[in-house]
Amino acid sequence: MNELLPIILFVAGVTIGAVAILVLRPGDARRAERLQQEVIEVSSARAALEAQLGAERKAAAERVALLDDAQQKLSNAFAALSAEALRSNNQSFLELAKSTLETFQQAAKGDLEKRQIAIDETLKPVRDSLEKVDAKIAELEKTRAGAYAALNEQVKSLSEGQVALRSETTNLVKALRSPAVRGRWGEIQLHRVVEMAGMQAHCDFFEQQTLTTEEGRLRPDMRVRLPGNKSIIVDAKTPLEAYLKAMDAHDDEARRIFMAAHAQNVRTHINSLARKSYWSQFDETPELVVMFLPGEVFFSAALEADPALIEAGIEQNIILATPTTLIGLLR
C-alpha cells in the first residue's frame, strides 16, 4: 500500500491538470462532463485509496506495536533465560569449586599430617635433649640456690667478722697510740717471731737482761745466743704514731707529711740505738745490733719516704729487720 501511494497521487495530479486545461477551452462541453465524471471517479478512488491507506497505516501501526510487544517479551524471556543460565552456571561452578576444594583440602590435610609426623620424628631427639638440659638446669639451679644460701651465710659471717675486726682494729689503733702499749706490743711480736724461728726462752734467748755500765744501766729487749758462746742483741722499736696519723689522713699531702715524719722517727731510733753501743758492752757480740720493726708495712712505708734508711743503719752498725727477715736471720 505504501508503494502504491505515490502512483495514485501522480495520476490525480495529472488529471486535475488536464481538467484545468480543458476548462480553458469552453467549446467542448461533452468532453468537460466526461472529464468531470472522471475527476469524480478519481476523487472517489482517491478517497477509497486514502481510506484504504488509513486502514493500512492503522494495521501497520498495530503490527508495529505487536512487533514491539513481541520484541519486549522476547527480550524479557531472553533476559530471564540468561539469568537462569548464569545462575545455573554459577551454581555448577560453585559446586565444582567446592568439590575440587574439598578434594584439595583432604589431600593437603593428609600431606600436612605426614609432614607433622616427619617433623615430630625429626624433632624428637632435640626434644629429648632439651628435656635433659632442662633437668640438668633445674639440678644446677637447686645446687646454685644451696650454694648461694651457703655463700650468703658466709658473706654474712664475713661481714660480721669484718665489723668485729674493724672494731678490734679501732681498739688496737687507740691502744697503739699509747707509747707504753706500743713498746709492749713490739716486745710481744719479737717474742713470737723468735719462737717461730724455733728458739726457746732462757735457753736460746734472754729478754730484758739488765747490764750496769759506766754510762748507766742498759736493758736490751732480747739477747739471742749463737753457737760458740756468741750472742746478738735485738732491740724492738715501734715508731707508729706518725704512721697511724698518715693512715687517718684525708688527703695525699697530709699523708705524705706524716709518712716523712714516720721515716724520721725510724731514723731517730737508729741514731739512738747506735749511741748505746751494745756490741761494746757484751762479750763475744758482733759489732751490730738488730733493730726490730714489728710489721712489714712499717718498714716499707719508712723506706718509701726515706730510701736511705738501710744505708744509714749499716753505717752505724744497725740492721733493720722485720718479722720475715728476722726469722731468716735467726735460722
PDB file of C-alpha atoms in Angstrom, residues 107-233:
ATOM      1  CA  ALA A 107      44.905 -34.120  50.125  1.00  0.00           C
ATOM      2  CA  ALA A 108      46.517 -31.169  51.929  1.00  0.00           C
ATOM      3  CA  LYS A 109      45.306 -32.472  55.291  1.00  0.00           C
ATOM      4  CA  GLY A 110      46.830 -35.864  54.611  1.00  0.00           C
ATOM      5  CA  ASP A 111      50.070 -34.278  53.439  1.00  0.00           C
ATOM      6  CA  LEU A 112      50.113 -31.974  56.478  1.00  0.00           C
ATOM      7  CA  GLU A 113      49.655 -34.929  58.829  1.00  0.00           C
ATOM      8  CA  LYS A 114      52.511 -36.750  57.123  1.00  0.00           C
ATOM      9  CA  ARG A 115      54.701 -33.655  57.374  1.00  0.00           C
ATOM     10  CA  GLN A 116      53.738 -33.218  61.036  1.00  0.00           C
ATOM     11  CA  ILE A 117      54.695 -36.816  61.760  1.00  0.00           C
ATOM     12  CA  ALA A 118      58.000 -36.357  59.927  1.00  0.00           C
ATOM     13  CA  ILE A 119      58.709 -33.117  61.830  1.00  0.00           C
ATOM     14  CA  ASP A 120      57.868 -34.790  65.144  1.00  0.00           C
ATOM     15  CA  GLU A 121      60.239 -37.645  64.331  1.00  0.00           C
ATOM     16  CA  THR A 122      62.944 -35.156  63.380  1.00  0.00           C
ATOM     17  CA  LEU A 123      62.474 -33.002  66.475  1.00  0.00           C
ATOM     18  CA  LYS A 124      62.150 -35.877  68.930  1.00  0.00           C
ATOM     19  CA  PRO A 125      65.933 -36.116  69.614  1.00  0.00           C
ATOM     20  CA  VAL A 126      66.048 -32.338  70.060  1.00  0.00           C
ATOM     21  CA  ARG A 127      63.081 -32.501  72.438  1.00  0.00           C
ATOM     22  CA  ASP A 128      64.722 -35.273  74.432  1.00  0.00           C
ATOM     23  CA  SER A 129      67.964 -33.296  74.588  1.00  0.00           C
ATOM     24  CA  LEU A 130      66.121 -30.174  75.710  1.00  0.00           C
ATOM     25  CA  GLU A 131      64.339 -32.153  78.415  1.00  0.00           C
ATOM     26  CA  LYS A 132      67.689 -33.440  79.644  1.00  0.00           C
ATOM     27  CA  VAL A 133      69.103 -29.916  79.544  1.00  0.00           C
ATOM     28  CA  ASP A 134      66.083 -28.604  81.471  1.00  0.00           C
ATOM     29  CA  ALA A 135      66.537 -31.319  84.083  1.00  0.00           C
ATOM     30  CA  LYS A 136      70.246 -30.506  84.341  1.00  0.00           C
ATOM     31  CA  ILE A 137      69.495 -26.792  84.605  1.00  0.00           C
ATOM     32  CA  ALA A 138      66.931 -27.466  87.328  1.00  0.00           C
ATOM     33  CA  GLU A 139      69.516 -29.548  89.178  1.00  0.00           C
ATOM     34  CA  LEU A 140      72.131 -26.828  88.757  1.00  0.00           C
ATOM     35  CA  GLU A 141      69.619 -24.239  89.891  1.00  0.00           C
ATOM     36  CA  LYS A 142      68.972 -26.230  93.071  1.00  0.00           C
ATOM     37  CA  THR A 143      72.715 -26.564  93.607  1.00  0.00           C
ATOM     38  CA  ARG A 144      73.201 -22.858  92.900  1.00  0.00           C
ATOM     39  CA  ALA A 145      70.413 -21.947  95.315  1.00  0.00           C
ATOM     40  CA  GLY A 146      72.053 -24.067  98.020  1.00  0.00           C
ATOM     41  CA  ALA A 147      75.477 -22.646  97.244  1.00  0.00           C
ATOM     42  CA  TYR A 148      74.051 -19.126  97.183  1.00  0.00           C
ATOM     43  CA  ALA A 149      72.440 -19.686 100.586  1.00  0.00           C
ATOM     44  CA  ALA A 150      75.726 -21.029 101.953  1.00  0.00           C
ATOM     45  CA  LEU A 151      77.624 -18.159 100.347  1.00  0.00           C
ATOM     46  CA  ASN A 152      75.130 -15.709 101.767  1.00  0.00           C
ATOM     47  CA  GLU A 153      75.714 -17.153 105.206  1.00  0.00           C
ATOM     48  CA  GLN A 154      79.473 -16.977 104.688  1.00  0.00           C
ATOM     49  CA  VAL A 155      79.245 -13.385 103.482  1.00  0.00           C
ATOM     50  CA  LYS A 156      77.063 -12.556 106.437  1.00  0.00           C
ATOM     51  CA  SER A 157      79.553 -14.219 108.765  1.00  0.00           C
ATOM     52  CA  LEU A 158      82.412 -12.462 106.981  1.00  0.00           C
ATOM     53  CA  SER A 159      80.590  -9.147 107.286  1.00  0.00           C
ATOM     54  CA  GLU A 160      80.056  -9.708 110.979  1.00  0.00           C
ATOM     55  CA  GLY A 161      83.706 -10.716 111.312  1.00  0.00           C
ATOM     56  CA  GLN A 162      84.710  -7.627 109.368  1.00  0.00           C
ATOM     57  CA  VAL A 163      82.679  -5.465 111.700  1.00  0.00           C
ATOM     58  CA  ALA A 164      84.260  -7.171 114.692  1.00  0.00           C
ATOM     59  CA  LEU A 165      87.702  -6.869 113.106  1.00  0.00           C
ATOM     60  CA  ARG A 166      87.123  -3.196 112.404  1.00  0.00           C
ATOM     61  CA  SER A 167      86.068  -2.701 115.989  1.00  0.00           C
ATOM     62  CA  GLU A 168      89.098  -4.591 117.287  1.00  0.00           C
ATOM     63  CA  THR A 169      91.354  -2.744 114.848  1.00  0.00           C
ATOM     64  CA  THR A 170      89.961   0.539 116.068  1.00  0.00           C
ATOM     65  CA  ASN A 171      90.587  -0.524 119.638  1.00  0.00           C
ATOM     66  CA  LEU A 172      94.102  -1.671 118.696  1.00  0.00           C
ATOM     67  CA  VAL A 173      94.850   1.633 116.973  1.00  0.00           C
ATOM     68  CA  LYS A 174      93.622   3.514 120.011  1.00  0.00           C
ATOM     69  CA  ALA A 175      95.774   1.319 122.232  1.00  0.00           C
ATOM     70  CA  LEU A 176      98.834   1.652 119.988  1.00  0.00           C
ATOM     71  CA  ARG A 177      98.698   5.429 120.317  1.00  0.00           C
ATOM     72  CA  SER A 178      99.999   4.918 123.851  1.00  0.00           C
ATOM     73  CA  PRO A 179     103.842   4.666 123.899  1.00  0.00           C
ATOM     74  CA  ALA A 180     103.791   2.056 126.695  1.00  0.00           C
ATOM     75  CA  VAL A 181     101.330  -0.145 124.801  1.00  0.00           C
ATOM     76  CA  ARG A 182     103.302   0.253 121.576  1.00  0.00           C
ATOM     77  CA  GLY A 183     106.510  -0.815 123.333  1.00  0.00           C
ATOM     78  CA  ARG A 184     104.896  -3.831 124.937  1.00  0.00           C
ATOM     79  CA  TRP A 185     103.265  -4.859 121.644  1.00  0.00           C
ATOM     80  CA  GLY A 186     106.641  -4.688 119.884  1.00  0.00           C
ATOM     81  CA  GLU A 187     108.203  -6.868 122.578  1.00  0.00           C
ATOM     82  CA  ILE A 188     105.413  -9.445 122.264  1.00  0.00           C
ATOM     83  CA  GLN A 189     105.817  -9.519 118.469  1.00  0.00           C
ATOM     84  CA  LEU A 190     109.562 -10.029 118.885  1.00  0.00           C
ATOM     85  CA  HIS A 191     108.989 -12.904 121.321  1.00  0.00           C
ATOM     86  CA  ARG A 192     106.583 -14.637 118.909  1.00  0.00           C
ATOM     87  CA  VAL A 193     108.958 -14.232 115.960  1.00  0.00           C
ATOM     88  CA  VAL A 194     111.865 -15.774 117.881  1.00  0.00           C
ATOM     89  CA  GLU A 195     109.708 -18.702 118.934  1.00  0.00           C
ATOM     90  CA  MET A 196     108.593 -19.150 115.301  1.00  0.00           C
ATOM     91  CA  ALA A 197     112.299 -19.403 114.434  1.00  0.00           C
ATOM     92  CA  GLY A 198     112.465 -22.470 116.717  1.00  0.00           C
ATOM     93  CA  MET A 199     114.108 -20.956 119.796  1.00  0.00           C
ATOM     94  CA  GLN A 200     113.212 -21.403 123.461  1.00  0.00           C
ATOM     95  CA  ALA A 201     113.198 -18.742 126.156  1.00  0.00           C
ATOM     96  CA  HIS A 202     116.018 -18.884 128.757  1.00  0.00           C
ATOM     97  CA  CYS A 203     117.736 -21.414 126.540  1.00  0.00           C
ATOM     98  CA  ASP A 204     118.266 -19.815 123.162  1.00  0.00           C
ATOM     99  CA  PHE A 205     117.396 -16.214 124.049  1.00  0.00           C
ATOM    100  CA  PHE A 206     117.024 -13.963 127.059  1.00  0.00           C
ATOM    101  CA  GLU A 207     114.671 -10.979 127.402  1.00  0.00           C
ATOM    102  CA  GLN A 208     115.126  -7.724 129.262  1.00  0.00           C
ATOM    103  CA  GLN A 209     118.572  -8.532 130.715  1.00  0.00           C
ATOM    104  CA  THR A 210     119.947  -5.600 132.714  1.00  0.00           C
ATOM    105  CA  LEU A 211     123.580  -4.586 132.384  1.00  0.00           C
ATOM    106  CA  THR A 212     125.235  -1.878 134.515  1.00  0.00           C
ATOM    107  CA  THR A 213     127.884   0.141 132.728  1.00  0.00           C
ATOM    108  CA  GLU A 214     129.842   3.312 133.404  1.00  0.00           C
ATOM    109  CA  GLU A 215     127.269   5.221 131.382  1.00  0.00           C
ATOM    110  CA  GLY A 216     124.347   3.742 133.278  1.00  0.00           C
ATOM    111  CA  ARG A 217     122.100   0.734 133.137  1.00  0.00           C
ATOM    112  CA  LEU A 218     121.349  -0.901 129.787  1.00  0.00           C
ATOM    113  CA  ARG A 219     118.469  -3.292 129.212  1.00  0.00           C
ATOM    114  CA  PRO A 220     118.176  -4.594 125.637  1.00  0.00           C
ATOM    115  CA  ASP A 221     114.881  -6.176 124.677  1.00  0.00           C
ATOM    116  CA  MET A 222     116.493  -9.516 123.725  1.00  0.00           C
ATOM    117  CA  ARG A 223     119.864 -11.247 123.645  1.00  0.00           C
ATOM    118  CA  VAL A 224     119.955 -14.256 121.317  1.00  0.00           C
ATOM    119  CA  ARG A 225     122.557 -16.936 121.970  1.00  0.00           C
ATOM    120  CA  LEU A 226     124.604 -18.070 118.980  1.00  0.00           C
ATOM    121  CA  PRO A 227     126.897 -21.084 118.568  1.00  0.00           C
ATOM    122  CA  GLY A 228     130.352 -20.649 120.115  1.00  0.00           C
ATOM    123  CA  ASN A 229     129.047 -18.680 123.137  1.00  0.00           C
ATOM    124  CA  LYS A 230     128.326 -15.708 120.968  1.00  0.00           C
ATOM    125  CA  SER A 231     125.205 -13.588 121.062  1.00  0.00           C
ATOM    126  CA  ILE A 232     123.404 -10.897 119.130  1.00  0.00           C
ATOM    127  CA  ILE A 233     121.383  -8.038 120.542  1.00  0.00           C
TER     128      ILE A 233
END
